[in-house]
mmCIF file of C-alpha atoms in Angstrom:
data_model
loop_
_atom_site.group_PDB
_atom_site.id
_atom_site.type_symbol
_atom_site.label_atom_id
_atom_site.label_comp_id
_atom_site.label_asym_id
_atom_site.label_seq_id
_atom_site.Cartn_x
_atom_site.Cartn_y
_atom_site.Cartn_z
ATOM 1 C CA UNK N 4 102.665 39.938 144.977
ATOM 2 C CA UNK N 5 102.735 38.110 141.636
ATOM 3 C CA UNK N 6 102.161 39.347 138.381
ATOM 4 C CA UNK N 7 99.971 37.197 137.541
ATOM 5 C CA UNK N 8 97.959 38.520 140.304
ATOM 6 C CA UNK N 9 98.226 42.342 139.979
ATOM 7 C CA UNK N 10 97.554 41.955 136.435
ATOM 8 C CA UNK N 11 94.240 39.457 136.790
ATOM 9 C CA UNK N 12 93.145 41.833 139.523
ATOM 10 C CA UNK N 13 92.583 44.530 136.820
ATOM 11 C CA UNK N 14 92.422 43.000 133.293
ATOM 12 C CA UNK N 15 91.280 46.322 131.730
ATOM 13 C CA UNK N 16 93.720 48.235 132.796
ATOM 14 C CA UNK N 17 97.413 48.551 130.954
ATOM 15 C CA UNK N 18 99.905 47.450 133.414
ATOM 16 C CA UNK N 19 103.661 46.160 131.999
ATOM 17 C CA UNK N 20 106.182 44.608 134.177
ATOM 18 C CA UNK N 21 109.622 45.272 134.820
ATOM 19 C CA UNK N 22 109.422 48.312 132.595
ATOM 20 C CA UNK N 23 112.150 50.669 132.354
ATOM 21 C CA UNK N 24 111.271 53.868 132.940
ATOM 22 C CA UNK N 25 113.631 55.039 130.597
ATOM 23 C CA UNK N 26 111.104 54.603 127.574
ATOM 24 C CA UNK N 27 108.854 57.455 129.072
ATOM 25 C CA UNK N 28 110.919 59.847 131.170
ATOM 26 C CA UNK N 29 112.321 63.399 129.267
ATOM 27 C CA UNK N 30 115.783 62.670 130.233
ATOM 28 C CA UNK N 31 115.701 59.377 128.373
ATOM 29 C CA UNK N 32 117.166 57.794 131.732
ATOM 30 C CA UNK N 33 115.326 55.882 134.829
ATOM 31 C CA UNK N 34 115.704 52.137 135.604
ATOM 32 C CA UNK N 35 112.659 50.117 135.500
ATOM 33 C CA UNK N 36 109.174 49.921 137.508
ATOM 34 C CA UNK N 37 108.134 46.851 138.632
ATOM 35 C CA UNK N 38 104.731 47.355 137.916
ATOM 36 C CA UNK N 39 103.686 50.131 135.561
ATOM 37 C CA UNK N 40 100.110 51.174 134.672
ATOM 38 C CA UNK N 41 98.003 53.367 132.721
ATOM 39 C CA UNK N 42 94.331 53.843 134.676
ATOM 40 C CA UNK N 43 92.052 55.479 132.207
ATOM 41 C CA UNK N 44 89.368 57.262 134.645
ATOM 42 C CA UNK N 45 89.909 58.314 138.218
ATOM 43 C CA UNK N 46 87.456 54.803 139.442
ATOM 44 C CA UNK N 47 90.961 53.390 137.605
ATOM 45 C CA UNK N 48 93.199 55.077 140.070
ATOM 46 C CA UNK N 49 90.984 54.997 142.753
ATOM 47 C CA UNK N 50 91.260 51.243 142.401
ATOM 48 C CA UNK N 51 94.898 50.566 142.015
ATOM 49 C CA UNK N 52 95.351 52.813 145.190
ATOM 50 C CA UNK N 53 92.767 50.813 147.068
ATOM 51 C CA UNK N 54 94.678 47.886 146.036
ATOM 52 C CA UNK N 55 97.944 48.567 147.135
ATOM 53 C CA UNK N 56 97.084 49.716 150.522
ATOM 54 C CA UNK N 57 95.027 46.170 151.197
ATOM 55 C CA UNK N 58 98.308 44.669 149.316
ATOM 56 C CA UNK N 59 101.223 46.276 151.213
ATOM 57 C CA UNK N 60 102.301 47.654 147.998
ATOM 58 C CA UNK N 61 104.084 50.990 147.358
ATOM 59 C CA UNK N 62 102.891 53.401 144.641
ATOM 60 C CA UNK N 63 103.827 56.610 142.650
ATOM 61 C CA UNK N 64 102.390 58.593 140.495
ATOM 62 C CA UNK N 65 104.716 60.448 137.697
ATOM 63 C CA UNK N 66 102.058 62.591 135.862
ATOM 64 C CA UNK N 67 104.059 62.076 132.615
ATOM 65 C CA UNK N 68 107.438 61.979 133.472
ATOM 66 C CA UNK N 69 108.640 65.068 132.640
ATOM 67 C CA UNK N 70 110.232 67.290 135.387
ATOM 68 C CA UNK N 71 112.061 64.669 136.704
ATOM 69 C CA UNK N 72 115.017 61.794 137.025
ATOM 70 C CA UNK N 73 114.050 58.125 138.037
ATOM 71 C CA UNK N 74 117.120 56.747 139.596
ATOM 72 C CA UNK N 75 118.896 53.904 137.597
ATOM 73 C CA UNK N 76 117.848 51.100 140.110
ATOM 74 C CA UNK N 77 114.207 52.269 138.842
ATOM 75 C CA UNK N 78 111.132 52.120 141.295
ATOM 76 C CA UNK N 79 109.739 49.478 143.671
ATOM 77 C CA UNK N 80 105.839 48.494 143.575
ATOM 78 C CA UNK N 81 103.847 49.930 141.131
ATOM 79 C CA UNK N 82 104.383 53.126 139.501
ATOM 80 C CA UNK N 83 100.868 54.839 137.619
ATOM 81 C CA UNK N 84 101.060 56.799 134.923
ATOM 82 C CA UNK N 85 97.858 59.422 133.746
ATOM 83 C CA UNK N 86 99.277 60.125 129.949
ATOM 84 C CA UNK N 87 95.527 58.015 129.427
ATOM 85 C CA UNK N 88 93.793 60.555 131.350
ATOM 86 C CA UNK N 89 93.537 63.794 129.123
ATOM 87 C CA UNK N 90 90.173 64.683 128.172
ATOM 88 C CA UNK N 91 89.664 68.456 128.271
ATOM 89 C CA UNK N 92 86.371 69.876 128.592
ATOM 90 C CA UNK N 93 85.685 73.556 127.775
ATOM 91 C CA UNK N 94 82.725 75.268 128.947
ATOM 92 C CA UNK N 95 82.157 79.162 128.551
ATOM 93 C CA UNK N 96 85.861 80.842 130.252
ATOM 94 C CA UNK N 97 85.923 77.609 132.328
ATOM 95 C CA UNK N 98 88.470 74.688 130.873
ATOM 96 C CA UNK N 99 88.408 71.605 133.267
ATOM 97 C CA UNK N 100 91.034 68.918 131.961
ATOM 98 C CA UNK N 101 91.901 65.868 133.353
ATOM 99 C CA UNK N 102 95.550 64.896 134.598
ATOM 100 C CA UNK N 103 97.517 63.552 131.839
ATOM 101 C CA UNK N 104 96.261 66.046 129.321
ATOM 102 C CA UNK N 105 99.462 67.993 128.223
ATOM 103 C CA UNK N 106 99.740 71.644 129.328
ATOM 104 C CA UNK N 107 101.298 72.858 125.862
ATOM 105 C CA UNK N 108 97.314 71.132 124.533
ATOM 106 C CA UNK N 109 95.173 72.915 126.762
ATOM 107 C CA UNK N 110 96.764 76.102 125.718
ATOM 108 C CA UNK N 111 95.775 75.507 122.623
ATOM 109 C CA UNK N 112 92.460 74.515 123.741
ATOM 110 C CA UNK N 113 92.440 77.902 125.254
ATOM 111 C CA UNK N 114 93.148 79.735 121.921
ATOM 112 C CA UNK N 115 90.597 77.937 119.984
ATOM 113 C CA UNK N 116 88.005 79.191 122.268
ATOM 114 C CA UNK N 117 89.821 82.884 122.181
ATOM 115 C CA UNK N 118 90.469 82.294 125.868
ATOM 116 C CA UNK N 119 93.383 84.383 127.840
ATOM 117 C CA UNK N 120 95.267 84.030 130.626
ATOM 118 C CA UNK N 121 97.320 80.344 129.460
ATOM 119 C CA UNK N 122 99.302 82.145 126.828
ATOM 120 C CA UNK N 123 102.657 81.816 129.181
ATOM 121 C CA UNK N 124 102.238 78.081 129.703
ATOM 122 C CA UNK N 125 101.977 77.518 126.224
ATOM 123 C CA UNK N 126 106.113 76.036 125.885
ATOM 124 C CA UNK N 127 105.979 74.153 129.018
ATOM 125 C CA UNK N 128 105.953 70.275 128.630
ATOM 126 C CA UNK N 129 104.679 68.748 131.775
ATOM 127 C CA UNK N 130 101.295 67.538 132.207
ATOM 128 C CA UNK N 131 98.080 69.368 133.953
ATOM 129 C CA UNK N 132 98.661 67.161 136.976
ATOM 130 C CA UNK N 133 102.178 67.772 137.417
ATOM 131 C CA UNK N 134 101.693 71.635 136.262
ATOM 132 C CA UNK N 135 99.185 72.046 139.270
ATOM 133 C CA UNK N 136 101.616 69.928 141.786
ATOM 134 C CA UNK N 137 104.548 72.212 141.135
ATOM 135 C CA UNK N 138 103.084 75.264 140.442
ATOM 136 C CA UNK N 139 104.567 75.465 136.784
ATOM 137 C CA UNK N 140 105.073 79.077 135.701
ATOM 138 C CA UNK N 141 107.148 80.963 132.731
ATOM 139 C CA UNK N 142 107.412 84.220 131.454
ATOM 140 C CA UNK N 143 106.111 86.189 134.428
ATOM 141 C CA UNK N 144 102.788 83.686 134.283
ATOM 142 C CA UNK N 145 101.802 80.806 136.613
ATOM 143 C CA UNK N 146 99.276 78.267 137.418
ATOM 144 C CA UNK N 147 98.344 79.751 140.195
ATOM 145 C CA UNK N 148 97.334 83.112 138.114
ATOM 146 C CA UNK N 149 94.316 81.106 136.492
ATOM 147 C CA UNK N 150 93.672 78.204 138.643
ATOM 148 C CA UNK N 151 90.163 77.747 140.187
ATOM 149 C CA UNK N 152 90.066 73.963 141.602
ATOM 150 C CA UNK N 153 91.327 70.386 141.530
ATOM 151 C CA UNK N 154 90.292 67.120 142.249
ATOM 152 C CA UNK N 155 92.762 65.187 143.937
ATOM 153 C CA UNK N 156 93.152 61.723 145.722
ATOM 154 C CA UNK N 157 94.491 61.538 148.852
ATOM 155 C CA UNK N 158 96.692 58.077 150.069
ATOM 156 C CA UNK N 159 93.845 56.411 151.939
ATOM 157 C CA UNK N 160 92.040 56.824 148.515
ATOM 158 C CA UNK N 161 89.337 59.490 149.332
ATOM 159 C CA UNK N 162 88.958 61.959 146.576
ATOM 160 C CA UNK N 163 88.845 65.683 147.753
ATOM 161 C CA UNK N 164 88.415 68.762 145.997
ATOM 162 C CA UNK N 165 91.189 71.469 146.472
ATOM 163 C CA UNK N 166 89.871 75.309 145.498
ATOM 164 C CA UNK N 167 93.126 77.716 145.048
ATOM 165 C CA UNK N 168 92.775 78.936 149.142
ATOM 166 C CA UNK N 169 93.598 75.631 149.465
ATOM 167 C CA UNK N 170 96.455 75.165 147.527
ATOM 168 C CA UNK N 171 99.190 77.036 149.459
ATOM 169 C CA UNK N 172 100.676 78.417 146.209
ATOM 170 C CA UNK N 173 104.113 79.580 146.002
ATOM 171 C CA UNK N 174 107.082 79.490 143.679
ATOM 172 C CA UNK N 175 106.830 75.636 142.096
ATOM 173 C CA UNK N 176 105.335 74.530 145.251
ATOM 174 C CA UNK N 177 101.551 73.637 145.885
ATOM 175 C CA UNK N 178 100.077 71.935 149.117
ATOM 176 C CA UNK N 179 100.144 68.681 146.968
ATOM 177 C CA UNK N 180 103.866 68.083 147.409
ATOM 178 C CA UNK N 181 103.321 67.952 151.091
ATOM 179 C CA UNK N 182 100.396 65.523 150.876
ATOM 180 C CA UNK N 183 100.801 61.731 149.024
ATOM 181 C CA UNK N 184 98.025 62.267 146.604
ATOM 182 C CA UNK N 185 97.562 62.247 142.942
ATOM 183 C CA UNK N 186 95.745 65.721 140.816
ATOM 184 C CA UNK N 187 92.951 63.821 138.889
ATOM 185 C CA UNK N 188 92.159 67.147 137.103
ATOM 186 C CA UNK N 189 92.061 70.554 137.639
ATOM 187 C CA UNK N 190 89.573 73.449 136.898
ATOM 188 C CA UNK N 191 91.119 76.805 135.463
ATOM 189 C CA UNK N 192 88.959 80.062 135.001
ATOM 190 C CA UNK N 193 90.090 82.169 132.099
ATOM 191 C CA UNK N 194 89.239 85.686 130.170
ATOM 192 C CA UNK N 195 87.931 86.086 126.880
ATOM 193 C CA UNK N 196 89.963 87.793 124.664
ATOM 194 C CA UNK N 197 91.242 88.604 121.231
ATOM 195 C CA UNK N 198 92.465 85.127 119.052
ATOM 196 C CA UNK N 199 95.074 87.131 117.052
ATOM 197 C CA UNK N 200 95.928 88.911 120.374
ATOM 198 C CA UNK N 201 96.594 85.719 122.095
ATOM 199 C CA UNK N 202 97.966 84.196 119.174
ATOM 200 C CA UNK N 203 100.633 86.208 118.920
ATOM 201 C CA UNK N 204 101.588 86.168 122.385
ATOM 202 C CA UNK N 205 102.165 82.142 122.206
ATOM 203 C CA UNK N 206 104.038 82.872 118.960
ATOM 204 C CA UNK N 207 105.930 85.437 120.977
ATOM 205 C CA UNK N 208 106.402 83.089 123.538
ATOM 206 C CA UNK N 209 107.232 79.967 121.359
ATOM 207 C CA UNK N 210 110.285 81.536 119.399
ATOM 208 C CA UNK N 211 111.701 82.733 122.922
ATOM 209 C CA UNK N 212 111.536 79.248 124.247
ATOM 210 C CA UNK N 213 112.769 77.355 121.216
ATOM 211 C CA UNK N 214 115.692 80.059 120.580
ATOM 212 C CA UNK N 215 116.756 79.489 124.152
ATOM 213 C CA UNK N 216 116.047 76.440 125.162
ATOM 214 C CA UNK N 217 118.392 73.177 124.269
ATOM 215 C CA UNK N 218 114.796 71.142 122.792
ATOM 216 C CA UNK N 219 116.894 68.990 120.097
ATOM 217 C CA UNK N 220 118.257 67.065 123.013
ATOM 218 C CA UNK N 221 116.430 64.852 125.674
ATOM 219 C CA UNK N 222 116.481 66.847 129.129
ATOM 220 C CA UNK N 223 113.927 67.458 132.090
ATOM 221 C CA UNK N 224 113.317 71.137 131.510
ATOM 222 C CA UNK N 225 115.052 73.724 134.158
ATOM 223 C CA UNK N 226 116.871 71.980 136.526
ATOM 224 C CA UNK N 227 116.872 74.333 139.238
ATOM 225 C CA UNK N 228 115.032 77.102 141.191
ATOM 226 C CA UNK N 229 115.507 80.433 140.647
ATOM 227 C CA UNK N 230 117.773 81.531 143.872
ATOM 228 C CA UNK N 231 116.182 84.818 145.427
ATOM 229 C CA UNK N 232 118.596 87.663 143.859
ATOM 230 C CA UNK N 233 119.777 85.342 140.974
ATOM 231 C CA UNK N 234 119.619 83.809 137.958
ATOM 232 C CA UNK N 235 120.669 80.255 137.849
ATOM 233 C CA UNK N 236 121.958 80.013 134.254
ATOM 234 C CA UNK N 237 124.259 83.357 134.719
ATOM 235 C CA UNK N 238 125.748 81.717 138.062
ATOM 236 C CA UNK N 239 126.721 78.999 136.487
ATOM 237 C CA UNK N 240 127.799 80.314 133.186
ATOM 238 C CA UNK N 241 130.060 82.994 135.793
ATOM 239 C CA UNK N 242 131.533 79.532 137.193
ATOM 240 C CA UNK N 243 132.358 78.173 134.036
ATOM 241 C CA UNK N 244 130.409 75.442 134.094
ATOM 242 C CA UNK N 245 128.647 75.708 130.882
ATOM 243 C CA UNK N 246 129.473 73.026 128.387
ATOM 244 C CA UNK N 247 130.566 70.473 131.657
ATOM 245 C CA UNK N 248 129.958 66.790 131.036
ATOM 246 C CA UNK N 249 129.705 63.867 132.937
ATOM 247 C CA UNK N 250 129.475 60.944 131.201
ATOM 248 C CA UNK N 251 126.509 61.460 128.782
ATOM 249 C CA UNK N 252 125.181 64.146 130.759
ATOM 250 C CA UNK N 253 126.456 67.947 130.112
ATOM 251 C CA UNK N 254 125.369 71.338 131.240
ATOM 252 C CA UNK N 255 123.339 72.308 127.714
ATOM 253 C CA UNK N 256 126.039 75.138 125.823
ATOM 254 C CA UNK N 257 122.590 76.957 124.533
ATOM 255 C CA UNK N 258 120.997 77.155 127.931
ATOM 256 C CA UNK N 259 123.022 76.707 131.315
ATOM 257 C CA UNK N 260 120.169 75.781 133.159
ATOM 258 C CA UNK N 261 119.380 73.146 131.400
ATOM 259 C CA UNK N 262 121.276 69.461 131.694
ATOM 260 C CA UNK N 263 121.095 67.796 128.865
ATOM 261 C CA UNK N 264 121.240 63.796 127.584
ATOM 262 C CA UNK N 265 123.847 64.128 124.371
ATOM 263 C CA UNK N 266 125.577 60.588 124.742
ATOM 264 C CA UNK N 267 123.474 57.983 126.642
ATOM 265 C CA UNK N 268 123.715 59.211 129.591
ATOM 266 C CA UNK N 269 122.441 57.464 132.803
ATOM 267 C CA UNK N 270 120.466 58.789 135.954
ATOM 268 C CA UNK N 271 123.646 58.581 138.192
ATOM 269 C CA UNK N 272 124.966 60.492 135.449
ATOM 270 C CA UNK N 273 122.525 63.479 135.804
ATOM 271 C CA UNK N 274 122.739 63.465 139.845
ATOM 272 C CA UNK N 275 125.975 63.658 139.690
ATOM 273 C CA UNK N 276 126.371 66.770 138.025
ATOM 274 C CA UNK N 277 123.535 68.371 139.688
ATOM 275 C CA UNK N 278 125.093 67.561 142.588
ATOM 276 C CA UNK N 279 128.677 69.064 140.977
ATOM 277 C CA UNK N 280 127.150 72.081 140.655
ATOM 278 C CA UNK N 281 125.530 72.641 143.529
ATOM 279 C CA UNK N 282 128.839 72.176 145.167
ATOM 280 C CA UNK N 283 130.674 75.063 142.653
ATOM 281 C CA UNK N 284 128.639 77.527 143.100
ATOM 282 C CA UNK N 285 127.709 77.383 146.709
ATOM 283 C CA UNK N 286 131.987 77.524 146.741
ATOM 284 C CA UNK N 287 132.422 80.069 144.480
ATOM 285 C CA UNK N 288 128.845 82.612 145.206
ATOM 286 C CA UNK N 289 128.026 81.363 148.117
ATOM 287 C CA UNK N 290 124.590 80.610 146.938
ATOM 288 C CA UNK N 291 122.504 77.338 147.454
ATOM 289 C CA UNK N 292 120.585 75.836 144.226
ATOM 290 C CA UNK N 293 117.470 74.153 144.955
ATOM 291 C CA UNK N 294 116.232 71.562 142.398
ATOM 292 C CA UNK N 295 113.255 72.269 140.900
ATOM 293 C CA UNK N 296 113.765 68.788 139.236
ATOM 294 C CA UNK N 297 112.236 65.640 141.548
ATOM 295 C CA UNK N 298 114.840 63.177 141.949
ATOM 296 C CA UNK N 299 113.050 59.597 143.065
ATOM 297 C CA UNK N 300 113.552 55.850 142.549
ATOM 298 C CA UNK N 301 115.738 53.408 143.955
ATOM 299 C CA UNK N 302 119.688 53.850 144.090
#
């Protein structure tokens, strides 16, 4: 496949070659895509899906790039994006928004309709897609809580709608991880409620996260699953860890669940000291951390 050809095939849709993925990811890391595009509607997605199955081509979708680590050797094929994608449509207690809207904006949304029940997701940085996929969740809050329905296309490019019996919810895992499909956008149902109540409870919210949380410095959010009995940042704070570096990569000294880019740091750089601590603390607790983080791309 050319890219002459990939690009004629769809001339009104965004797609740059050999792009490194570094530009977009959180981590400030990732090697490049060979083909990278930015579909606009779902008949856009629908398409380029449609496309690479006649075409032999591989394809990933990465929401917007936040809760995860493209490896350095970057990703084969074509790799969408939705960050286009983010219309948000509120209708009574109902908010529908498409995939690439940002979580942290419907929230607000929410609040400027005095609409409760999104006040916990209101310092999380991932998209709506990606938010649905993992079953984002903070402060004793989750998507799951509010969620009513998405619309999601499946690999052979059929769109189906999901309701919430469908979604096999659990902690940061939905049915979609299991499936290769992409959230096109997702329906929540929400309360009405008090705007200084609900204000305050994202202000609330907002100092705790940027008190606590290492958000001066590139990083992909929480690294890890909370273990069952645990907390992830005292474990590895009780190993001594905190403050570790690998090349540009170092275990964030405000927050030891976070990894943080403070020097240029590389992918390899990052999966190696995830890996690194994994291996400490299932020697030292005898506990097994789970990444919440998705680690793809080539090697």
């Amino acid at each position: 496949m050319t890219t002459q050809t990939i690009v004629q095939q769809f001339p009104n849709i965004t797609i740059l070659t050999n792009e490194p993925l570094s530009h977009y990811t959180y981590t400030k890391t990732g090697g490049p895509a060979d083909f990278l595009a930015f579909p606009t509607s779902k008949e856009e997605v629908q398409s380029l899906i449609n496309f690479c199955q006649k075409s032999g081509l591989e394809w990933i979708c990465l929401g917007n790039a936040s809760n995860l680590i493209v490896r350095d050797g970057g990703i084969k094929d074509v790799v969408i994006m939705l960050t286009q994608m983010k219309q948000v449509i509120v209708q009574d207690t109902t908010i529908i928004a498409e995939s690439g809207a940002k979580l942290i904006d419907v929230t607000y949304d929410a609040l400027k309709h005095d609409l409760t029940g999104l006040e916990f997701a209101c310092g999380i940085p991932g998209s709506i897609g990606g938010a649905a996929y993992m079953n984002a969740g903070a402060y004793g809050g989750e998507l799951a809580d509010i969620f009513y329905s998405a619309d999601v296309i499946l690999e052979d490019g059929s769109i189906k709608t999901f309701y919430k019996e469908d979604m096999a919810f659990s902690y940061r895992h939905s049915i979609i991880q299991t499936l290769k499909g992409i959230v096109l956008s997702v329906t929540f149902h929400l309360e009405k409620g008090k705007h200084t109540a609900i204000k305050e409870k994202m202000d609330e919210l907002t100092y705790l996260r940027e008190s606590k949380q290492p958000l001066e410095y590139p990083s992909c959010g929480s690294v890890f699953k909370r273990p069952e009995g645990y907390f992830t940042g005292k474990l590895i704070q009780d190993a001594g860890l905190q403050g570790h570096m690998i090349g540009g990569a170092q275990i964030s000294e405000k927050h030891a669940g976070f990894i943080v880019n403070i020097n240029k740091a590389t992918a390899t750089d990052y999966i190696t000291l995830i890996q690194y601590i994994q291996d400490v603390i299932l020697d030292k607790f005898n506990v097994s951390l789970e990444t919440e983080v998705r680690i793809i791309g080539r090697k």
